[in-house]
Amino acid sequence: MSNITVCSRFRPLSSKEKINHGDNVCVHGIDAETFVFKDEKEEDFSFSFDRVFYEKSEQAEVYEFLALPIVRDAVNAINGTIITYGQTGAGKTYSMEGPSILECDEKKQGLLQRAANGLFECIKSTEGAVKHTIKLSMVEIYMEKVRDLFDLSKDNIQIKESRVQGIFLSGVTEIAISDPAEALQILSSGIANRAVGETQMNMASSRSHCIYIFTVQQELAKEKRVKCGKLVLVDLAGSEKVEKTGAEGRVLEEAKTINRSLSALGNVINALTCGSSGKANHIPYRDSKLTRILQDALGGNSRTALLCCCSPSSSDAPESLSTLRFGTRAQHIKASPRARCKEDYTKNHEASHATKYESRERILNKMRERMKLEDVKLLEELFILEGIFFDANSVEELEQAFEDVTMQTISSLHQAVEDLVCTTEELKRENKALKARLAAAERLNGLQTEAVENGNANVLQKISDLLSQFVSWVRSLSAFKMPK
């Protein structure tokens, strides 16, 4: 068990902050790991992290301390995750990408460019590898949907889990890369598809959480095995206060969704660090797409680093203090990273020679140990009807299929409930309209009776006016189409 690495980074003051608030800053550095933070009430708070990067820190310093050890581990088949966190405009995307993914000098390159270079450099120095492949995927979580930034037609990718792969994105585009330059070109095309928008705090504010996934696989001839590691970099969208960003309309809805997912992330951190020792504690990973994807990174099979990006301006003191407290809680998360290796893959392929019938029987026997007999019989009938058979050497595909069926059933139930709600609302509207027509008819009948009894011309005029209004109302009602 090891704690995740947590660092904080303070960007330089912006020209707007200098004009509005002068050179006043809310952070006073003590050393490379500790500083004093002053909030809006002039109260001092002391914070300590694995490393603190102040205003004049270089991009290379951040990479070498925070990311390089994780890049090396990914090449050695240990999954790694690097997350940038903080309010909007705090420097997260700059730390991740630099000024531009392609057009920037080496000194300003962000974690992405350096990680791509680092992966290939580490592979070159690996002894015994006869073949290697690096594949790149890129998605964003926008309005609680996972979108493939290399294939925009895949706009609702499902998050899956298996014993071997852990958490993975089903059907996500994976592009093989041969060198760092190619990786940057591909990353540039994905970044161009990312959702961004303008707010009063940021001209190009990220409107989504962006996730970059490098999958590294190496075949080791002497040991007859395959090493497989995953490097995940996560550029979180910033938390926002509407009174500061001036968000309206669509941008406001995006901000609400971003804040909800970041709140879910905070709840997961709290559950991981505040639970009673020795007791099983529910971790709400499934409360958002973000926390579900980060499940392995937060207390699972991954070496994780968190970079808390902050503004040094006193005007942003409340938001920066919240970010730092988040980082302090995250320091207590325990992770269990371990290497992922596949044994001699040629032997495994040769061993799968069982007939379909034998495969099915072995799977059903395994299922009978874990499920009710009637459920197993039902699945057996489905297997026969659909012609679905699985590799008996692994239960992974079976569990995945079972999960798919479950998710499809839940989705169908949700759709049925939504349809029922729509039908109910439509009936309510029709009922309301009928009541209104009945009330109008009763009122009209009353006026007619009054006119007959009194012979009052004014009453007749009222009836005429009311009839005109009623006819006009009925025409507008008939033209109105009920939503389906």
PDB file of N, CA, C and O in Angstrom, residues 3-6 63-83 115 118-119 122 216 229-233 302-306:
ATOM      1  N   ASN A   3       0.748   5.773  -0.509  1.00  0.00           N
ATOM      2  CA  ASN A   3      -0.068   6.974  -0.663  1.00  0.00           C
ATOM      3  C   ASN A   3       0.135   7.566  -2.052  1.00  0.00           C
ATOM      4  O   ASN A   3       1.184   7.396  -2.669  1.00  0.00           O
ATOM      5  N   ILE A   4      -0.894   8.266  -2.541  1.00  0.00           N
ATOM      6  CA  ILE A   4      -0.727   8.935  -3.823  1.00  0.00           C
ATOM      7  C   ILE A   4       0.139  10.174  -3.614  1.00  0.00           C
ATOM      8  O   ILE A   4       0.219  10.738  -2.516  1.00  0.00           O
ATOM      9  N   THR A   5       0.831  10.585  -4.671  1.00  0.00           N
ATOM     10  CA  THR A   5       1.683  11.775  -4.621  1.00  0.00           C
ATOM     11  C   THR A   5       0.819  13.008  -4.869  1.00  0.00           C
ATOM     12  O   THR A   5       0.068  13.061  -5.844  1.00  0.00           O
ATOM     13  N   VAL A   6       0.920  13.982  -3.998  1.00  0.00           N
ATOM     14  CA  VAL A   6       0.130  15.212  -4.135  1.00  0.00           C
ATOM     15  C   VAL A   6       1.073  16.422  -4.127  1.00  0.00           C
ATOM     16  O   VAL A   6       1.878  16.583  -3.214  1.00  0.00           O
ATOM     17  N   TYR A  63       7.263  17.937 -14.347  1.00  0.00           N
ATOM     18  CA  TYR A  63       7.276  16.625 -14.987  1.00  0.00           C
ATOM     19  C   TYR A  63       8.231  15.661 -14.280  1.00  0.00           C
ATOM     20  O   TYR A  63       7.864  14.511 -13.984  1.00  0.00           O
ATOM     21  N   GLU A  64       9.439  16.111 -14.024  1.00  0.00           N
ATOM     22  CA  GLU A  64      10.449  15.211 -13.469  1.00  0.00           C
ATOM     23  C   GLU A  64      10.083  14.712 -12.077  1.00  0.00           C
ATOM     24  O   GLU A  64      10.345  13.553 -11.743  1.00  0.00           O
ATOM     25  N   PHE A  65       9.465  15.555 -11.266  1.00  0.00           N
ATOM     26  CA  PHE A  65       9.105  15.105  -9.918  1.00  0.00           C
ATOM     27  C   PHE A  65       7.777  14.345  -9.907  1.00  0.00           C
ATOM     28  O   PHE A  65       7.671  13.274  -9.306  1.00  0.00           O
ATOM     29  N   LEU A  66       6.786  14.894 -10.598  1.00  0.00           N
ATOM     30  CA  LEU A  66       5.426  14.366 -10.498  1.00  0.00           C
ATOM     31  C   LEU A  66       5.165  13.201 -11.442  1.00  0.00           C
ATOM     32  O   LEU A  66       4.581  12.194 -11.053  1.00  0.00           O
ATOM     33  N   ALA A  67       5.607  13.333 -12.696  1.00  0.00           N
ATOM     34  CA  ALA A  67       5.172  12.401 -13.739  1.00  0.00           C
ATOM     35  C   ALA A  67       6.195  11.356 -14.140  1.00  0.00           C
ATOM     36  O   ALA A  67       5.828  10.216 -14.449  1.00  0.00           O
ATOM     37  N   LEU A  68       7.470  11.708 -14.182  1.00  0.00           N
ATOM     38  CA  LEU A  68       8.478  10.783 -14.703  1.00  0.00           C
ATOM     39  C   LEU A  68       8.486   9.429 -13.993  1.00  0.00           C
ATOM     40  O   LEU A  68       8.548   8.380 -14.661  1.00  0.00           O
ATOM     41  N   PRO A  69       8.407   9.370 -12.661  1.00  0.00           N
ATOM     42  CA  PRO A  69       8.364   8.049 -12.009  1.00  0.00           C
ATOM     43  C   PRO A  69       7.166   7.211 -12.452  1.00  0.00           C
ATOM     44  O   PRO A  69       7.272   5.978 -12.580  1.00  0.00           O
ATOM     45  N   ILE A  70       6.034   7.862 -12.703  1.00  0.00           N
ATOM     46  CA  ILE A  70       4.832   7.138 -13.135  1.00  0.00           C
ATOM     47  C   ILE A  70       4.974   6.668 -14.578  1.00  0.00           C
ATOM     48  O   ILE A  70       4.523   5.576 -14.938  1.00  0.00           O
ATOM     49  N   VAL A  71       5.607   7.482 -15.437  1.00  0.00           N
ATOM     50  CA  VAL A  71       5.870   7.080 -16.824  1.00  0.00           C
ATOM     51  C   VAL A  71       6.749   5.827 -16.845  1.00  0.00           C
ATOM     52  O   VAL A  71       6.485   4.871 -17.580  1.00  0.00           O
ATOM     53  N   ARG A  72       7.796   5.822 -16.030  1.00  0.00           N
ATOM     54  CA  ARG A  72       8.683   4.651 -15.961  1.00  0.00           C
ATOM     55  C   ARG A  72       7.923   3.413 -15.487  1.00  0.00           C
ATOM     56  O   ARG A  72       8.114   2.310 -16.007  1.00  0.00           O
ATOM     57  N   ASP A  73       7.051   3.600 -14.504  1.00  0.00           N
ATOM     58  CA  ASP A  73       6.269   2.469 -14.003  1.00  0.00           C
ATOM     59  C   ASP A  73       5.332   1.916 -15.066  1.00  0.00           C
ATOM     60  O   ASP A  73       5.116   0.707 -15.149  1.00  0.00           O
ATOM     61  N   ALA A  74       4.734   2.814 -15.883  1.00  0.00           N
ATOM     62  CA  ALA A  74       3.815   2.366 -16.937  1.00  0.00           C
ATOM     63  C   ALA A  74       4.530   1.448 -17.922  1.00  0.00           C
ATOM     64  O   ALA A  74       3.965   0.458 -18.396  1.00  0.00           O
ATOM     65  N   VAL A  75       5.791   1.756 -18.232  1.00  0.00           N
ATOM     66  CA  VAL A  75       6.582   0.911 -19.114  1.00  0.00           C
ATOM     67  C   VAL A  75       6.879  -0.433 -18.444  1.00  0.00           C
ATOM     68  O   VAL A  75       7.028  -1.454 -19.116  1.00  0.00           O
ATOM     69  N   ASN A  76       6.919  -0.438 -17.125  1.00  0.00           N
ATOM     70  CA  ASN A  76       7.157  -1.674 -16.370  1.00  0.00           C
ATOM     71  C   ASN A  76       5.857  -2.358 -15.942  1.00  0.00           C
ATOM     72  O   ASN A  76       5.831  -3.114 -14.967  1.00  0.00           O
ATOM     73  N   ALA A  77       4.782  -2.068 -16.660  1.00  0.00           N
ATOM     74  CA  ALA A  77       3.490  -2.753 -16.490  1.00  0.00           C
ATOM     75  C   ALA A  77       2.764  -2.381 -15.207  1.00  0.00           C
ATOM     76  O   ALA A  77       1.918  -3.136 -14.726  1.00  0.00           O
ATOM     77  N   ILE A  78       3.063  -1.218 -14.633  1.00  0.00           N
ATOM     78  CA  ILE A  78       2.325  -0.725 -13.465  1.00  0.00           C
ATOM     79  C   ILE A  78       1.495   0.483 -13.914  1.00  0.00           C
ATOM     80  O   ILE A  78       2.047   1.493 -14.377  1.00  0.00           O
ATOM     81  N   ASN A  79       0.188   0.391 -13.803  1.00  0.00           N
ATOM     82  CA  ASN A  79      -0.682   1.472 -14.249  1.00  0.00           C
ATOM     83  C   ASN A  79      -0.406   2.754 -13.471  1.00  0.00           C
ATOM     84  O   ASN A  79      -0.117   2.719 -12.270  1.00  0.00           O
ATOM     85  N   GLY A  80      -0.530   3.878 -14.172  1.00  0.00           N
ATOM     86  CA  GLY A  80      -0.305   5.172 -13.522  1.00  0.00           C
ATOM     87  C   GLY A  80      -1.301   6.214 -13.984  1.00  0.00           C
ATOM     88  O   GLY A  80      -1.760   6.191 -15.137  1.00  0.00           O
ATOM     89  N   THR A  81      -1.644   7.119 -13.101  1.00  0.00           N
ATOM     90  CA  THR A  81      -2.606   8.189 -13.414  1.00  0.00           C
ATOM     91  C   THR A  81      -2.074   9.522 -12.883  1.00  0.00           C
ATOM     92  O   THR A  81      -1.609   9.601 -11.747  1.00  0.00           O
ATOM     93  N   ILE A  82      -2.167  10.555 -13.710  1.00  0.00           N
ATOM     94  CA  ILE A  82      -1.751  11.904 -13.323  1.00  0.00           C
ATOM     95  C   ILE A  82      -2.953  12.821 -13.517  1.00  0.00           C
ATOM     96  O   ILE A  82      -3.524  12.885 -14.609  1.00  0.00           O
ATOM     97  N   ILE A  83      -3.339  13.524 -12.460  1.00  0.00           N
ATOM     98  CA  ILE A  83      -4.560  14.346 -12.477  1.00  0.00           C
ATOM     99  C   ILE A  83      -4.206  15.797 -12.159  1.00  0.00           C
ATOM    100  O   ILE A  83      -3.459  16.069 -11.209  1.00  0.00           O
ATOM    101  N   ALA A 115       5.486  13.329 -21.378  1.00  0.00           N
ATOM    102  CA  ALA A 115       5.144  11.929 -21.124  1.00  0.00           C
ATOM    103  C   ALA A 115       5.271  11.096 -22.396  1.00  0.00           C
ATOM    104  O   ALA A 115       5.752   9.947 -22.355  1.00  0.00           O
ATOM    105  N   GLY A 118       8.850  10.561 -22.885  1.00  0.00           N
ATOM    106  CA  GLY A 118       9.366   9.695 -21.823  1.00  0.00           C
ATOM    107  C   GLY A 118       9.045   8.231 -22.058  1.00  0.00           C
ATOM    108  O   GLY A 118       9.873   7.353 -21.775  1.00  0.00           O
ATOM    109  N   LEU A 119       7.845   7.928 -22.555  1.00  0.00           N
ATOM    110  CA  LEU A 119       7.469   6.541 -22.815  1.00  0.00           C
ATOM    111  C   LEU A 119       8.412   5.881 -23.818  1.00  0.00           C
ATOM    112  O   LEU A 119       8.887   4.755 -23.609  1.00  0.00           O
ATOM    113  N   CYS A 122      11.944   5.405 -22.339  1.00  0.00           N
ATOM    114  CA  CYS A 122      12.004   4.294 -21.382  1.00  0.00           C
ATOM    115  C   CYS A 122      11.974   2.944 -22.095  1.00  0.00           C
ATOM    116  O   CYS A 122      12.650   1.990 -21.676  1.00  0.00           O
ATOM    117  N   VAL A 216       0.700   0.750 -23.090  1.00  0.00           N
ATOM    118  CA  VAL A 216       2.036   0.288 -23.488  1.00  0.00           C
ATOM    119  C   VAL A 216       2.094  -1.235 -23.345  1.00  0.00           C
ATOM    120  O   VAL A 216       1.836  -1.777 -22.271  1.00  0.00           O
ATOM    121  N   GLY A 229       1.090  -2.005 -19.549  1.00  0.00           N
ATOM    122  CA  GLY A 229       0.850  -0.931 -18.583  1.00  0.00           C
ATOM    123  C   GLY A 229       0.051   0.192 -19.210  1.00  0.00           C
ATOM    124  O   GLY A 229       0.022   0.354 -20.433  1.00  0.00           O
ATOM    125  N   LYS A 230      -0.588   0.947 -18.381  1.00  0.00           N
ATOM    126  CA  LYS A 230      -1.443   2.034 -18.863  1.00  0.00           C
ATOM    127  C   LYS A 230      -1.071   3.336 -18.154  1.00  0.00           C
ATOM    128  O   LYS A 230      -0.937   3.369 -16.925  1.00  0.00           O
ATOM    129  N   LEU A 231      -0.897   4.393 -18.940  1.00  0.00           N
ATOM    130  CA  LEU A 231      -0.640   5.725 -18.394  1.00  0.00           C
ATOM    131  C   LEU A 231      -1.832   6.616 -18.730  1.00  0.00           C
ATOM    132  O   LEU A 231      -2.152   6.807 -19.904  1.00  0.00           O
ATOM    133  N   VAL A 232      -2.478   7.139 -17.711  1.00  0.00           N
ATOM    134  CA  VAL A 232      -3.674   7.973 -17.896  1.00  0.00           C
ATOM    135  C   VAL A 232      -3.396   9.370 -17.368  1.00  0.00           C
ATOM    136  O   VAL A 232      -2.955   9.539 -16.227  1.00  0.00           O
ATOM    137  N   LEU A 233      -3.620  10.374 -18.204  1.00  0.00           N
ATOM    138  CA  LEU A 233      -3.492  11.770 -17.785  1.00  0.00           C
ATOM    139  C   LEU A 233      -4.869  12.412 -17.837  1.00  0.00           C
ATOM    140  O   LEU A 233      -5.592  12.267 -18.838  1.00  0.00           O
ATOM    141  N   SER A 302      -3.301   1.350  -9.278  1.00  0.00           N
ATOM    142  CA  SER A 302      -2.663   2.406 -10.050  1.00  0.00           C
ATOM    143  C   SER A 302      -1.784   3.254  -9.137  1.00  0.00           C
ATOM    144  O   SER A 302      -2.117   3.484  -7.974  1.00  0.00           O
ATOM    145  N   ARG A 303      -0.673   3.661  -9.686  1.00  0.00           N
ATOM    146  CA  ARG A 303       0.134   4.667  -8.988  1.00  0.00           C
ATOM    147  C   ARG A 303      -0.366   6.029  -9.452  1.00  0.00           C
ATOM    148  O   ARG A 303      -0.441   6.294 -10.653  1.00  0.00           O
ATOM    149  N   THR A 304      -0.722   6.883  -8.519  1.00  0.00           N
ATOM    150  CA  THR A 304      -1.435   8.115  -8.852  1.00  0.00           C
ATOM    151  C   THR A 304      -0.718   9.352  -8.322  1.00  0.00           C
ATOM    152  O   THR A 304      -0.142   9.340  -7.238  1.00  0.00           O
ATOM    153  N   ALA A 305      -0.761  10.416  -9.123  1.00  0.00           N
ATOM    154  CA  ALA A 305      -0.224  11.721  -8.713  1.00  0.00           C
ATOM    155  C   ALA A 305      -1.278  12.784  -8.976  1.00  0.00           C
ATOM    156  O   ALA A 305      -1.970  12.758 -10.001  1.00  0.00           O
ATOM    157  N   LEU A 306      -1.409  13.710  -8.052  1.00  0.00           N
ATOM    158  CA  LEU A 306      -2.395  14.789  -8.146  1.00  0.00           C
ATOM    159  C   LEU A 306      -1.672  16.130  -8.096  1.00  0.00           C
ATOM    160  O   LEU A 306      -0.879  16.381  -7.181  1.00  0.00           O
TER     161      LEU A 306
END
